[in-house]
Structure formats: structure tokens, C-alpha cells
Amino acid sequence: MIFGMHPLLLLTFLPLAGVAVIALLKEEHKTAIHWTALVTSLVTFMLSVVIMLNFNRENAGVHMLLRVPWVTMGNITINFELGLDGISLLMILLTTLLSAIAILSTWTAVQERVKGFMIAFLLLETGMLGVFLSLDLVLFYIFWEFTLIPMYFLIGFWGGDRRLYAAIKFVLFTMAGSLIMLLAILFVGLTGNTFDWVRLKDMWAVFAPNAVWLFLAFALAFAIKVPMFPLHTWLPDAHVEAPTAGSVILAGVLLKMGAYGFLRFNLPLFPKASIELAPWLAGFAVMGIMYGAITAFAQKDVKKLVAYSSVSHMGFIMLGIFAFTPQALSGSVLQMVNHGISTGALFLIVGMLYERRHTREMAAFGGLWKVMPVLAALSLIVTLSSAGLPGTNGFIGEFTILLGSFGSGVLRSYLFAGFAATGVVLAAVYLLTMFEKVFLGPVRIEENQTLQDLSLREILILTPLLILIFWIGLYPALFYSLINPTVENLLYTVQMAAQVLP
């Protein structure tokens, strides 16, 4: 207990304390609003670190379980149930860290309706934490849908010229998949006589006759959120129109909710269907890797390039999940963190450039290394990290995914990993081309001669992400010690269940 409250309950709803304080402040008190949001997010992050320090890495089961009866309908009870394992722990650490960094990035970027922005952002943080900690299917669905509301307002009110189009498209795509998932949740709950994930994960035999259809119903919602090819079309619009902080959270956390859903629900609840459909999912993942990389290379808007790179990089994560090997699965979970760090940093850098030049067209830049050497040097590190340079976090994640995929008995072909490996090469091409157009060569446009280099606040924003890029790249053991027990337990459960089922 912390201050008399369960730690996971406190963690989930702590951002609402900031919302309450900000609601009492007047709109003109912008500095006080910014500081309230930042302090709230930092305290939430520190609480997630405390939880990590008290986490038993050798226990692959559910930690800190909180189960309170919430709604009773006959013999079925919907619980307010929270818990975490190694996978969800990394997701809440990523969520709380990126939330604090994103809020710090808004100090000069968000100057209108600051009060509404910070309230929406902190509400979104509560929703994301709830998604990763919920262990009741109905509670999970409520948090899952709740995240749409603040994200819709962040894009629709503080986004670019086509913000309403992008916000509506984001909501419609997500809700279309979510409604089908809701039907599957109701079927699973009524069939298993409970919505409790802890109990349902041992009832896979009960769902076996309808497992394929149930798998597909859950998968549609999660594949849209990832997003997997060809369900990705909402993402570039949402990224381009979202404010910088919104893009950071969208790429860093919201996309991971889709991959997390596959790991938390599809694999343990429908193990045989997961294995049977794995080659199809892996095939779409590889197509996403190739399509995202090729399309990114064709972009002239640097933010849209980073958006399409997310489609490609998330394809690696999905390939690793459905390779069903310990290396690939662990690599996918780590790559979820890596993508949040590297792509989040890229969006922050794009936002810093946009604040100075009010354009994202690569043709408007060039030669910035001479004018902004600090930004250029830090951008090079982040770019190489996203490209998977050895010694950075991107290499570790992609290498273990490819290693596990080559040895996958479920995929039964080297072609998946072979085609995916070309995505690494293509990533280096489009990322280094982008860096060359923006930072190298002569300063061709007079307006760029007077651009200011990074401020101390902006360096502070990027520093934690840079530390993690090298920490994970050079010594990933700490992170794998959190991931491996949970992944090995999940893989054992899926494989044993698939062997037992006819």
C-alpha cells in the first residue's frame, strides 16, 4: 500500500489529481498549468519506477493483483481488476516516461487553450495505464475506448490544417474494430461465465470450437491500432496533423496497445488459432515492413516519413510475436519499447524544427549541421538508432526478432525473416536520405542561417531518450530480465495448449 491505496490503483488514477488541480486554475495561468501537468506526470513516472524496483523478476505470474467486484449480473461478476507482469510493467514505464517528456515539449509549442490540452493529455495517460493494467475484459474495453476521447480532442483541437479529418478518421477506424471486439468479449465472458482474464486464460479449451472467429474479432481491433498493413491508412494522417506531443504518444504508446493486445489476449485465450493463423499474420507483417519502408522513402514531408517508418517498424514487432520463439517474442516486446524511444525522439526533433521554420518539407532545410550542430548531432544518433545501428537499441530488438524468426518452426520458412531483413536495409536508406537532405550540404535558404540551436530545455527533453538508446543497445540484460520469464511462460502455455487441442 502507498498512502493507504493499492499501488496500481494509485498509478492508474494519479494523473486525475493533476486534472483536478488544473481544472481549478484559470486559462491565463499558463505557466502554472504547464508545471502542474509536468509535476503530475513526473510523480507518476517515479511511482512506476518504484513499482519496477519492487518487482520480482523471477515470477512469471501476475503481480500486485487487485480484484474488487464491480458489477454483478446473475452469476457473472465484472471486476475492477488490475495486475501486471513483465510485459505490462515495461509498457507502463514507457507510458509514464514518454508522457512526462511529451508534456515538457509543449512549453512553447502549445500556447493556446493550454488548460484543455493538459487536461486531455493527463486523461489520456490514465486511459493508457488502464489498458496495460486491466485484467478484466470489460474493464480493458472501457479503458481501450476511453483513450479515443482525449486523443480525438488533441488532434482535432490542436492539430494541423486537416485536423478534423484526421481525428474523425482515427476514431472511426478504431471504433469499427473495437465494436467487433466487444461482441467477442461478450461471447467469451458468457461462455466462460467470467470476464476475469486470470481465469479465462486457463479456459482455452472452452473457446476452441469458435477460436478462429474469436481470434479474428480481437485481432481486427488490435491490427487497426498497431496498425498492420493494409489497415494502416489512418496513421499517416493522424501523425501529420497531431501536435508534436500527440505524435509522440501516438507512436510511442498508443500503437503498442495493439501489439500488447495480441500478447495479452489472442495468444493465451486462443492458442491453437494463434499458431494456425501465424503464417498469415506474419505475411501481413512482412508486407507492412516493405510497404512502410518503400512509402517512407517517397515522402517529402519529414513527419510523414517518420509516420510511414512506424508502419514498417511495427511490422517487425508483429513478425516477432507470430514467430513463436523465445528470442522473437522477447525481441518484439523490447522493440515495442525501442520504437517508442527512437520514433518518439524523431517526432520531437521534427517538432523542434517545425517550431523554428513552420514547415516540415525537407526541401526547406539543408545544411543545418552548420547552423544547429547540437540538434544535428543528436538527430544523427536518433536516426542511426531507428535504422538499427549496432550499439543502439534498434539493433538489439530487430536482431533478436530476425534471429527468432529464422528459427521459427511455426512459420516453417526462412522467407519471412529474409524479406523482413531487407526492411532493415531500406530503413537505413530512407532515414539517412532524410538526414542528408535536412542536415548536410550547403545552407541553401537564407532563412535557415539564423535558426537557433537547441535550448537547455530541448536538450533535457531528448537526454533521457538518448541515454536509453545506448543503455538498451549496449546492456539490454536488465530489460530482458523483466521480459523473458513472462514471455517463456506465455510461449509454454500456447504450445502446450495447441498440442492438447485436436
Short mmCIF file of C-alpha atoms in Angstrom, two decimals:
data_model
loop_
_atom_site.label_atom_id
_atom_site.label_comp_id
_atom_site.label_asym_id
_atom_site.label_seq_id
_atom_site.Cartn_x
_atom_site.Cartn_y
_atom_site.Cartn_z
CA MET A 1 0.00 0.00 0.00
CA ILE A 2 1.09 3.59 -0.78
CA PHE A 3 -0.74 6.30 1.22
CA GLY A 4 -3.34 3.67 2.03
CA MET A 5 -4.00 2.86 -1.64
CA HIS A 6 -3.12 -0.10 -3.79
CA PRO A 7 -0.06 0.96 -5.86
CA LEU A 8 -1.60 0.06 -9.22
CA LEU A 9 -4.82 1.90 -8.39
CA LEU A 10 -2.79 4.95 -7.37
CA LEU A 11 -0.64 4.73 -10.50
CA THR A 12 -3.63 4.48 -12.83
CA PHE A 13 -5.56 7.41 -11.43
CA LEU A 14 -2.75 9.68 -10.23
CA PRO A 15 -2.92 11.78 -13.43
CA LEU A 16 -6.51 12.64 -12.49
CA ALA A 17 -5.15 14.52 -9.47
CA GLY A 18 -3.37 16.80 -11.91
CA VAL A 19 -6.59 17.15 -13.91
CA ALA A 20 -8.43 18.25 -10.75
CA VAL A 21 -5.81 20.89 -9.92
CA ILE A 22 -5.65 22.22 -13.49
CA ALA A 23 -9.45 22.45 -13.60
CA LEU A 24 -9.26 24.95 -10.73
CA LEU A 25 -6.68 27.14 -12.49
CA LYS A 26 -7.60 29.98 -14.82
CA GLU A 27 -6.73 29.73 -18.51
CA GLU A 28 -4.37 32.72 -18.34
CA HIS A 29 -2.17 30.95 -15.77
CA LYS A 30 -0.34 29.03 -18.49
CA THR A 31 2.90 28.52 -16.59
CA ALA A 32 1.09 27.11 -13.54
CA ILE A 33 -0.88 24.75 -15.79
CA HIS A 34 2.27 23.53 -17.53
CA TRP A 35 4.05 22.95 -14.23
CA THR A 36 1.07 21.14 -12.69
CA ALA A 37 0.87 18.76 -15.64
CA LEU A 38 4.63 18.19 -15.67
CA VAL A 39 4.91 17.55 -11.93
CA THR A 40 1.93 15.17 -12.07
CA SER A 41 3.50 13.20 -14.93
CA LEU A 42 6.90 13.08 -13.21
CA VAL A 43 5.39 11.80 -9.95
CA THR A 44 3.51 9.16 -11.95
CA PHE A 45 6.75 8.13 -13.63
CA MET A 46 8.59 7.92 -10.32
CA LEU A 47 5.80 5.73 -8.91
CA SER A 48 6.17 3.37 -11.90
CA VAL A 49 9.92 3.18 -11.16
CA VAL A 50 9.17 2.31 -7.52
CA ILE A 51 6.87 -0.46 -8.71
CA MET A 52 9.63 -1.76 -11.01
CA LEU A 53 12.15 -1.80 -8.15
CA ASN A 54 9.77 -3.94 -6.09
CA PHE A 55 9.00 -6.29 -8.99
CA ASN A 56 10.05 -9.94 -8.62
CA ARG A 57 11.74 -10.66 -11.94
CA GLU A 58 11.73 -14.44 -11.45
CA ASN A 59 7.96 -14.66 -11.01
CA ALA A 60 6.28 -15.01 -14.39
CA GLY A 61 2.77 -14.71 -12.96
CA VAL A 62 0.57 -11.72 -12.19
CA HIS A 63 1.96 -9.25 -9.65
CA MET A 64 0.15 -6.85 -7.30
CA LEU A 65 -3.27 -8.25 -8.22
CA LEU A 66 -6.19 -6.03 -7.24
CA ARG A 67 -9.65 -7.58 -7.68
CA VAL A 68 -12.76 -5.76 -6.48
CA PRO A 69 -16.29 -6.87 -7.50
CA TRP A 70 -17.76 -4.06 -9.60
CA VAL A 71 -20.93 -5.15 -11.41
CA THR A 72 -22.83 -8.38 -10.72
CA MET A 73 -25.24 -9.77 -13.31
CA GLY A 74 -26.71 -13.05 -12.14
CA ASN A 75 -23.81 -15.45 -11.74
CA ILE A 76 -21.36 -13.27 -13.69
CA THR A 77 -19.33 -10.55 -11.99
CA ILE A 78 -17.41 -7.79 -13.73
CA ASN A 79 -14.42 -6.98 -11.55
CA PHE A 80 -12.34 -3.87 -11.23
CA GLU A 81 -9.19 -5.91 -11.66
CA LEU A 82 -5.66 -4.64 -12.09
CA GLY A 83 -2.35 -6.51 -12.23
CA LEU A 84 0.94 -6.57 -14.08
CA ASP A 85 3.65 -8.85 -15.38
CA GLY A 86 6.97 -8.20 -17.09
CA ILE A 87 5.36 -7.09 -20.35
CA SER A 88 2.85 -4.68 -18.85
CA LEU A 89 5.50 -3.31 -16.47
CA LEU A 90 7.67 -2.18 -19.39
CA MET A 91 4.62 -0.66 -21.06
CA ILE A 92 3.70 1.45 -18.03
CA LEU A 93 7.32 2.59 -17.67
CA LEU A 94 7.31 3.61 -21.33
CA THR A 95 3.93 5.34 -20.95
CA THR A 96 4.84 7.37 -17.88
CA LEU A 97 8.27 8.37 -19.23
CA LEU A 98 7.01 9.50 -22.64
CA SER A 99 4.08 11.32 -21.07
CA ALA A 100 6.41 13.44 -18.93
CA ILE A 101 8.72 14.12 -21.89
CA ALA A 102 5.82 15.00 -24.18
CA ILE A 103 4.39 17.44 -21.65
CA LEU A 104 7.80 19.12 -21.29
CA SER A 105 7.91 19.50 -25.07
CA THR A 106 4.70 21.59 -25.06
CA TRP A 107 6.19 24.54 -23.12
CA THR A 108 6.47 26.69 -26.23
CA ALA A 109 4.62 24.52 -28.75
CA VAL A 110 1.20 24.79 -27.03
CA GLN A 111 0.23 28.36 -26.19
CA GLU A 112 -3.50 28.34 -26.92
CA ARG A 113 -6.12 26.58 -24.78
CA VAL A 114 -3.33 25.19 -22.62
CA LYS A 115 -5.75 24.20 -19.87
CA GLY A 116 -7.82 21.98 -22.17
CA PHE A 117 -4.71 20.46 -23.73
CA MET A 118 -3.21 19.40 -20.40
CA ILE A 119 -6.50 18.03 -19.09
CA ALA A 120 -6.92 15.94 -22.25
CA PHE A 121 -3.31 14.75 -22.08
CA LEU A 122 -3.50 13.61 -18.46
CA LEU A 123 -6.83 11.89 -19.11
CA LEU A 124 -5.16 10.07 -21.99
CA GLU A 125 -2.34 8.95 -19.68
CA THR A 126 -4.86 7.45 -17.25
CA GLY A 127 -6.56 5.63 -20.12
CA MET A 128 -3.30 4.18 -21.43
CA LEU A 129 -2.21 3.00 -17.99
CA GLY A 130 -5.61 1.38 -17.52
CA VAL A 131 -5.26 -0.53 -20.78
CA PHE A 132 -1.92 -2.04 -19.75
CA LEU A 133 -3.01 -2.90 -16.20
CA SER A 134 -6.60 -4.15 -16.69
CA LEU A 135 -7.17 -7.87 -16.17
CA ASP A 136 -10.93 -7.86 -16.62
CA LEU A 137 -12.03 -7.88 -20.27
CA VAL A 138 -14.86 -5.37 -19.76
CA LEU A 139 -12.60 -3.01 -17.79
CA PHE A 140 -9.96 -3.35 -20.51
CA TYR A 141 -12.51 -2.44 -23.16
CA ILE A 142 -13.65 0.62 -21.20
CA PHE A 143 -10.10 1.94 -20.90
CA TRP A 144 -9.38 0.98 -24.54
CA GLU A 145 -12.31 3.05 -25.79
CA PHE A 146 -11.72 5.86 -23.31
CA THR A 147 -8.32 6.65 -24.87
CA LEU A 148 -10.11 7.66 -28.08
CA ILE A 149 -11.80 10.66 -26.47
CA PRO A 150 -8.77 12.70 -25.31
CA MET A 151 -6.75 11.72 -28.38
CA TYR A 152 -9.58 12.89 -30.63
CA PHE A 153 -9.53 16.30 -28.93
CA LEU A 154 -5.72 16.54 -29.00
CA ILE A 155 -5.72 16.03 -32.77
CA GLY A 156 -8.99 17.84 -33.52
CA PHE A 157 -8.35 21.00 -31.47
CA TRP A 158 -4.55 21.38 -31.51
CA GLY A 159 -3.64 19.69 -34.79
CA GLY A 160 -2.80 20.97 -38.26
CA ASP A 161 -4.95 22.26 -41.10
CA ARG A 162 -6.65 18.88 -41.75
CA ARG A 163 -7.00 18.06 -38.06
CA LEU A 164 -10.74 17.30 -38.05
CA TYR A 165 -10.44 14.90 -40.97
CA ALA A 166 -7.54 13.11 -39.28
CA ALA A 167 -9.26 12.99 -35.87
CA ILE A 168 -12.52 11.61 -37.26
CA LYS A 169 -10.69 9.04 -39.39
CA PHE A 170 -8.68 7.92 -36.34
CA VAL A 171 -11.84 7.46 -34.25
CA LEU A 172 -13.87 5.72 -36.99
CA PHE A 173 -11.13 3.21 -37.80
CA THR A 174 -10.54 2.36 -34.15
CA MET A 175 -14.21 2.14 -33.23
CA ALA A 176 -15.00 -0.11 -36.18
CA GLY A 177 -12.59 -2.73 -34.89
CA SER A 178 -13.48 -2.16 -31.25
CA LEU A 179 -17.19 -2.86 -31.71
CA ILE A 180 -16.42 -6.27 -33.22
CA MET A 181 -14.02 -6.94 -30.35
CA LEU A 182 -16.80 -6.05 -27.90
CA LEU A 183 -19.01 -8.77 -29.36
CA ALA A 184 -16.15 -11.25 -28.94
CA ILE A 185 -15.60 -10.10 -25.35
CA LEU A 186 -19.29 -10.69 -24.56
CA PHE A 187 -19.16 -14.15 -26.15
CA VAL A 188 -16.01 -15.08 -24.22
CA GLY A 189 -17.43 -13.78 -20.94
CA LEU A 190 -20.78 -15.51 -21.30
CA THR A 191 -19.17 -18.76 -22.46
CA GLY A 192 -16.58 -18.80 -19.68
CA ASN A 193 -19.03 -17.40 -17.13
CA THR A 194 -16.48 -14.70 -16.21
CA PHE A 195 -14.65 -11.73 -17.70
CA ASP A 196 -11.65 -12.33 -15.42
CA TRP A 197 -8.55 -12.79 -17.60
CA VAL A 198 -6.73 -14.69 -14.84
CA ARG A 199 -9.43 -17.38 -15.01
CA LEU A 200 -10.14 -17.16 -18.73
CA LYS A 201 -6.54 -17.84 -19.75
CA ASP A 202 -6.94 -21.38 -18.36
CA MET A 203 -10.21 -21.96 -20.27
CA TRP A 204 -8.79 -22.03 -23.79
CA ALA A 205 -10.38 -25.44 -24.37
CA VAL A 206 -13.83 -23.94 -23.79
CA PHE A 207 -13.33 -21.45 -26.63
CA ALA A 208 -11.69 -23.93 -29.01
CA PRO A 209 -14.79 -24.60 -31.20
CA ASN A 210 -15.06 -20.88 -32.02
CA ALA A 211 -11.42 -19.94 -31.51
CA VAL A 212 -10.67 -18.83 -35.08
CA TRP A 213 -13.58 -16.40 -35.25
CA LEU A 214 -12.90 -15.08 -31.76
CA PHE A 215 -9.21 -14.66 -32.61
CA LEU A 216 -10.09 -12.68 -35.74
CA ALA A 217 -12.56 -10.46 -33.86
CA PHE A 218 -9.92 -9.48 -31.29
CA ALA A 219 -7.23 -9.32 -33.97
CA LEU A 220 -9.12 -6.82 -36.10
CA ALA A 221 -9.23 -4.25 -33.28
CA PHE A 222 -5.59 -4.80 -32.39
CA ALA A 223 -4.37 -4.86 -36.01
CA ILE A 224 -6.03 -1.47 -36.68
CA LYS A 225 -4.32 0.00 -33.64
CA VAL A 226 -0.83 -1.41 -34.45
CA PRO A 227 -1.51 -0.60 -37.38
CA MET A 228 -0.92 -3.60 -39.64
CA PHE A 229 -0.96 -3.38 -43.41
CA PRO A 230 -3.49 -2.84 -45.02
CA LEU A 231 -5.35 -1.28 -42.04
CA HIS A 232 -2.78 1.47 -41.60
CA THR A 233 -4.24 4.30 -43.65
CA TRP A 234 -5.46 6.32 -40.64
CA LEU A 235 -1.97 6.57 -39.15
CA PRO A 236 -0.11 8.95 -41.54
CA ASP A 237 -2.98 11.47 -41.39
CA ALA A 238 -3.18 11.28 -37.59
CA HIS A 239 0.58 11.70 -37.19
CA VAL A 240 0.94 14.58 -39.63
CA GLU A 241 -1.98 16.55 -38.19
CA ALA A 242 -1.38 15.80 -34.48
CA PRO A 243 0.62 18.25 -32.35
CA THR A 244 4.14 17.08 -31.52
CA ALA A 245 3.21 15.77 -28.05
CA GLY A 246 0.28 13.90 -29.58
CA SER A 247 2.51 12.28 -32.22
CA VAL A 248 5.00 11.20 -29.55
CA ILE A 249 2.30 9.46 -27.52
CA LEU A 250 0.55 8.08 -30.59
CA ALA A 251 3.71 6.43 -31.90
CA GLY A 252 5.30 5.69 -28.54
CA VAL A 253 2.34 4.23 -26.65
CA LEU A 254 -1.00 4.02 -28.48
CA LEU A 255 0.36 1.81 -31.28
CA LYS A 256 1.82 -0.51 -28.64
CA MET A 257 -1.66 -1.08 -27.24
CA GLY A 258 -2.42 -3.11 -30.37
CA ALA A 259 0.66 -5.32 -30.10
CA TYR A 260 0.07 -5.66 -26.35
CA GLY A 261 -3.50 -6.82 -27.05
CA PHE A 262 -2.22 -9.69 -29.20
CA LEU A 263 0.17 -10.76 -26.43
CA ARG A 264 -2.33 -10.37 -23.59
CA PHE A 265 -5.48 -11.80 -25.16
CA ASN A 266 -5.12 -13.50 -28.55
CA LEU A 267 -2.22 -15.78 -27.73
CA PRO A 268 -3.26 -17.15 -24.30
CA LEU A 269 -7.05 -17.29 -24.95
CA PHE A 270 -6.90 -18.78 -28.46
CA PRO A 271 -3.56 -20.65 -28.62
CA LYS A 272 -4.29 -23.10 -31.41
CA ALA A 273 -5.88 -20.44 -33.63
CA SER A 274 -2.88 -18.21 -32.97
CA ILE A 275 -0.49 -20.86 -34.26
CA GLU A 276 -2.69 -21.83 -37.21
CA LEU A 277 -3.07 -18.22 -38.35
CA ALA A 278 0.52 -17.22 -37.55
CA PRO A 279 1.83 -17.51 -41.15
CA TRP A 280 -0.95 -15.19 -42.36
CA LEU A 281 -0.27 -12.60 -39.67
CA ALA A 282 3.47 -12.85 -40.28
CA GLY A 283 2.87 -12.40 -44.01
CA PHE A 284 0.91 -9.19 -43.46
CA ALA A 285 3.62 -8.06 -41.04
CA VAL A 286 6.31 -8.52 -43.70
CA MET A 287 4.19 -6.70 -46.27
CA GLY A 288 3.87 -3.86 -43.77
CA ILE A 289 7.65 -3.77 -43.30
CA MET A 290 8.25 -3.50 -47.03
CA TYR A 291 5.36 -1.17 -47.81
CA GLY A 292 6.11 1.21 -44.94
CA ALA A 293 9.79 1.43 -45.87
CA ILE A 294 9.21 1.99 -49.59
CA THR A 295 6.47 4.56 -48.98
CA ALA A 296 8.59 6.38 -46.39
CA PHE A 297 11.36 6.81 -48.97
CA ALA A 298 8.92 8.58 -51.31
CA GLN A 299 7.89 11.23 -48.77
CA LYS A 300 8.88 14.89 -48.96
CA ASP A 301 7.35 15.80 -45.58
CA VAL A 302 9.73 14.65 -42.85
CA LYS A 303 6.90 13.99 -40.37
CA LYS A 304 5.04 11.83 -42.86
CA LEU A 305 8.29 9.93 -43.49
CA VAL A 306 8.57 9.13 -39.78
CA ALA A 307 4.88 8.14 -39.74
CA TYR A 308 5.35 5.58 -42.52
CA SER A 309 8.51 4.34 -40.82
CA SER A 310 6.27 3.40 -37.87
CA VAL A 311 4.23 1.13 -40.15
CA SER A 312 7.46 -0.59 -41.16
CA HIS A 313 8.93 -0.88 -37.66
CA MET A 314 5.68 -2.14 -36.14
CA GLY A 315 5.74 -4.87 -38.79
CA PHE A 316 8.90 -6.23 -37.16
CA ILE A 317 7.11 -6.38 -33.82
CA MET A 318 4.20 -8.33 -35.28
CA LEU A 319 6.55 -10.72 -37.10
CA GLY A 320 8.33 -11.45 -33.83
CA ILE A 321 5.07 -12.14 -32.00
CA PHE A 322 3.88 -14.71 -34.53
CA ALA A 323 7.25 -16.42 -34.99
CA PHE A 324 6.53 -18.13 -31.63
CA THR A 325 10.13 -18.47 -30.48
CA PRO A 326 11.53 -17.13 -27.19
CA GLN A 327 14.04 -14.89 -28.98
CA ALA A 328 11.50 -13.38 -31.38
CA LEU A 329 8.81 -12.83 -28.73
CA SER A 330 11.22 -11.22 -26.27
CA GLY A 331 12.67 -9.15 -29.10
CA SER A 332 9.19 -7.95 -30.04
CA VAL A 333 8.44 -6.75 -26.51
CA LEU A 334 11.79 -4.96 -26.33
CA GLN A 335 11.26 -3.50 -29.78
CA MET A 336 7.94 -2.07 -28.57
CA VAL A 337 9.98 -0.07 -26.07
CA ASN A 338 12.70 0.73 -28.62
CA HIS A 339 10.24 2.04 -31.18
CA GLY A 340 8.64 4.27 -28.57
CA ILE A 341 12.03 5.71 -27.67
CA SER A 342 13.51 6.21 -31.14
CA THR A 343 10.39 7.24 -33.05
CA GLY A 344 9.25 9.40 -30.15
CA ALA A 345 12.61 11.18 -30.31
CA LEU A 346 12.29 11.62 -34.08
CA PHE A 347 8.88 13.25 -33.70
CA LEU A 348 10.28 15.55 -31.01
CA ILE A 349 13.10 16.59 -33.34
CA VAL A 350 10.63 17.22 -36.18
CA GLY A 351 8.59 19.34 -33.78
CA MET A 352 11.66 21.37 -32.79
CA LEU A 353 12.37 22.06 -36.46
CA TYR A 354 8.75 22.98 -37.12
CA GLU A 355 8.69 25.49 -34.26
CA ARG A 356 11.61 27.31 -35.91
CA ARG A 357 10.61 27.14 -39.58
CA HIS A 358 6.86 26.32 -39.58
CA THR A 359 7.35 23.78 -42.33
CA ARG A 360 8.18 20.09 -42.46
CA GLU A 361 9.18 19.92 -46.12
CA MET A 362 12.71 18.51 -46.44
CA ALA A 363 13.36 20.87 -49.37
CA ALA A 364 13.03 23.80 -46.95
CA PHE A 365 16.09 22.69 -44.98
CA GLY A 366 19.60 21.55 -45.85
CA GLY A 367 22.95 22.35 -44.27
CA LEU A 368 21.55 22.64 -40.74
CA TRP A 369 24.62 20.93 -39.28
CA LYS A 370 26.48 24.23 -39.77
CA VAL A 371 23.73 26.25 -38.12
CA MET A 372 22.45 23.86 -35.44
CA PRO A 373 25.30 21.45 -34.64
CA VAL A 374 23.82 20.21 -31.34
CA LEU A 375 20.47 19.33 -32.90
CA ALA A 376 22.25 17.75 -35.87
CA ALA A 377 24.46 15.57 -33.68
CA LEU A 378 21.57 14.37 -31.52
CA SER A 379 19.44 13.80 -34.63
CA LEU A 380 22.18 11.62 -36.11
CA ILE A 381 22.19 9.40 -33.01
CA VAL A 382 18.42 9.03 -33.08
CA THR A 383 18.38 8.39 -36.84
CA LEU A 384 21.03 5.66 -36.56
CA SER A 385 19.12 4.15 -33.65
CA SER A 386 15.94 3.98 -35.72
CA ALA A 387 17.95 2.45 -38.58
CA GLY A 388 19.21 -0.31 -36.26
CA LEU A 389 22.89 0.57 -35.93
CA PRO A 390 24.78 -1.93 -33.70
CA GLY A 391 25.33 -0.43 -30.27
CA THR A 392 21.91 1.23 -30.26
CA ASN A 393 18.56 -0.05 -29.04
CA GLY A 394 17.14 -0.55 -32.52
CA PHE A 395 19.73 -3.17 -33.41
CA ILE A 396 19.09 -5.33 -30.34
CA GLY A 397 15.35 -5.56 -30.92
CA GLU A 398 15.44 -6.19 -34.66
CA PHE A 399 18.33 -8.64 -34.41
CA THR A 400 16.57 -10.86 -31.85
CA ILE A 401 13.33 -10.73 -33.87
CA LEU A 402 15.12 -11.81 -37.05
CA LEU A 403 17.13 -14.43 -35.17
CA GLY A 404 13.99 -15.97 -33.69
CA SER A 405 12.06 -15.73 -36.96
CA PHE A 406 14.76 -17.59 -38.92
CA GLY A 407 14.46 -20.49 -36.48
CA SER A 408 10.65 -20.47 -36.25
CA GLY A 409 9.01 -23.87 -36.51
CA VAL A 410 5.58 -22.25 -36.74
CA LEU A 411 6.37 -20.11 -39.80
CA ARG A 412 8.25 -23.01 -41.44
CA SER A 413 10.04 -20.75 -43.91
CA TYR A 414 13.09 -18.52 -43.99
CA LEU A 415 11.34 -16.21 -46.45
CA PHE A 416 9.53 -14.24 -43.72
CA ALA A 417 12.77 -13.30 -41.99
CA GLY A 418 14.58 -12.89 -45.31
CA PHE A 419 12.14 -10.32 -46.67
CA ALA A 420 11.95 -8.63 -43.27
CA ALA A 421 15.75 -8.25 -43.26
CA THR A 422 15.54 -6.17 -46.42
CA GLY A 423 13.41 -3.76 -44.37
CA VAL A 424 16.48 -3.02 -42.25
CA VAL A 425 18.40 -2.03 -45.37
CA LEU A 426 15.52 0.07 -46.67
CA ALA A 427 15.23 1.82 -43.29
CA ALA A 428 18.87 2.86 -43.49
CA VAL A 429 18.23 4.22 -47.00
CA TYR A 430 15.22 6.40 -46.23
CA LEU A 431 16.45 7.56 -42.80
CA LEU A 432 19.94 8.51 -43.95
CA THR A 433 18.50 10.18 -47.06
CA MET A 434 16.25 12.23 -44.79
CA PHE A 435 19.20 13.17 -42.58
CA GLU A 436 21.28 14.18 -45.60
CA LYS A 437 18.55 16.41 -47.02
CA VAL A 438 17.88 18.16 -43.72
CA PHE A 439 21.31 18.49 -42.11
CA LEU A 440 24.10 18.05 -44.69
CA GLY A 441 25.27 20.07 -47.66
CA PRO A 442 25.27 23.87 -48.01
CA VAL A 443 22.74 26.16 -46.37
CA ARG A 444 20.65 26.91 -49.44
CA ILE A 445 17.90 29.04 -47.86
CA GLU A 446 18.79 32.34 -46.24
CA GLU A 447 16.15 31.97 -43.51
CA ASN A 448 17.97 28.90 -42.17
CA GLN A 449 21.14 30.91 -41.46
CA THR A 450 19.62 32.48 -38.35
CA LEU A 451 18.00 29.42 -36.78
CA GLN A 452 18.70 28.97 -33.08
CA ASP A 453 20.25 25.74 -31.85
CA LEU A 454 18.63 23.69 -29.10
CA SER A 455 17.82 25.34 -25.80
CA LEU A 456 18.66 23.72 -22.48
CA ARG A 457 15.03 22.61 -22.12
CA GLU A 458 15.07 20.92 -25.52
CA ILE A 459 18.35 19.13 -24.72
CA LEU A 460 16.78 17.99 -21.45
CA ILE A 461 13.78 16.64 -23.36
CA LEU A 462 15.97 14.41 -25.56
CA THR A 463 18.53 13.35 -22.95
CA PRO A 464 16.54 10.52 -21.28
CA LEU A 465 15.77 9.02 -24.68
CA LEU A 466 19.42 9.23 -25.76
CA ILE A 467 20.51 7.50 -22.53
CA LEU A 468 18.04 4.69 -23.16
CA ILE A 469 19.17 4.34 -26.78
CA PHE A 470 22.68 3.43 -25.63
CA TRP A 471 21.66 1.67 -22.40
CA ILE A 472 19.44 -0.83 -24.23
CA GLY A 473 21.86 -1.06 -27.15
CA LEU A 474 24.91 -1.84 -25.00
CA TYR A 475 23.39 -3.61 -21.98
CA PRO A 476 19.87 -4.95 -22.61
CA ALA A 477 20.13 -7.58 -19.83
CA LEU A 478 18.05 -5.55 -17.35
CA PHE A 479 15.18 -5.28 -19.80
CA TYR A 480 15.32 -8.90 -20.88
CA SER A 481 15.29 -9.95 -17.21
CA LEU A 482 11.85 -8.33 -16.98
CA ILE A 483 10.62 -9.74 -20.28
CA ASN A 484 11.95 -13.31 -20.50
CA PRO A 485 10.08 -15.05 -17.63
CA THR A 486 6.72 -13.72 -18.80
CA VAL A 487 7.42 -14.50 -22.45
CA GLU A 488 8.66 -18.01 -21.71
CA ASN A 489 5.58 -18.70 -19.58
CA LEU A 490 3.30 -17.38 -22.34
CA LEU A 491 5.05 -19.42 -25.01
CA TYR A 492 4.90 -22.59 -22.91
CA THR A 493 1.17 -22.10 -22.33
CA VAL A 494 0.43 -21.55 -26.01
CA GLN A 495 2.49 -24.51 -27.21
CA MET A 496 1.10 -26.93 -24.62
CA ALA A 497 -2.48 -25.87 -25.31
CA ALA A 498 -2.01 -26.19 -29.06
CA GLN A 499 -0.69 -29.75 -28.63
CA VAL A 500 -3.61 -30.79 -26.43
CA LEU A 501 -6.37 -29.36 -28.61
CA PRO A 502 -7.49 -31.54 -31.53
#
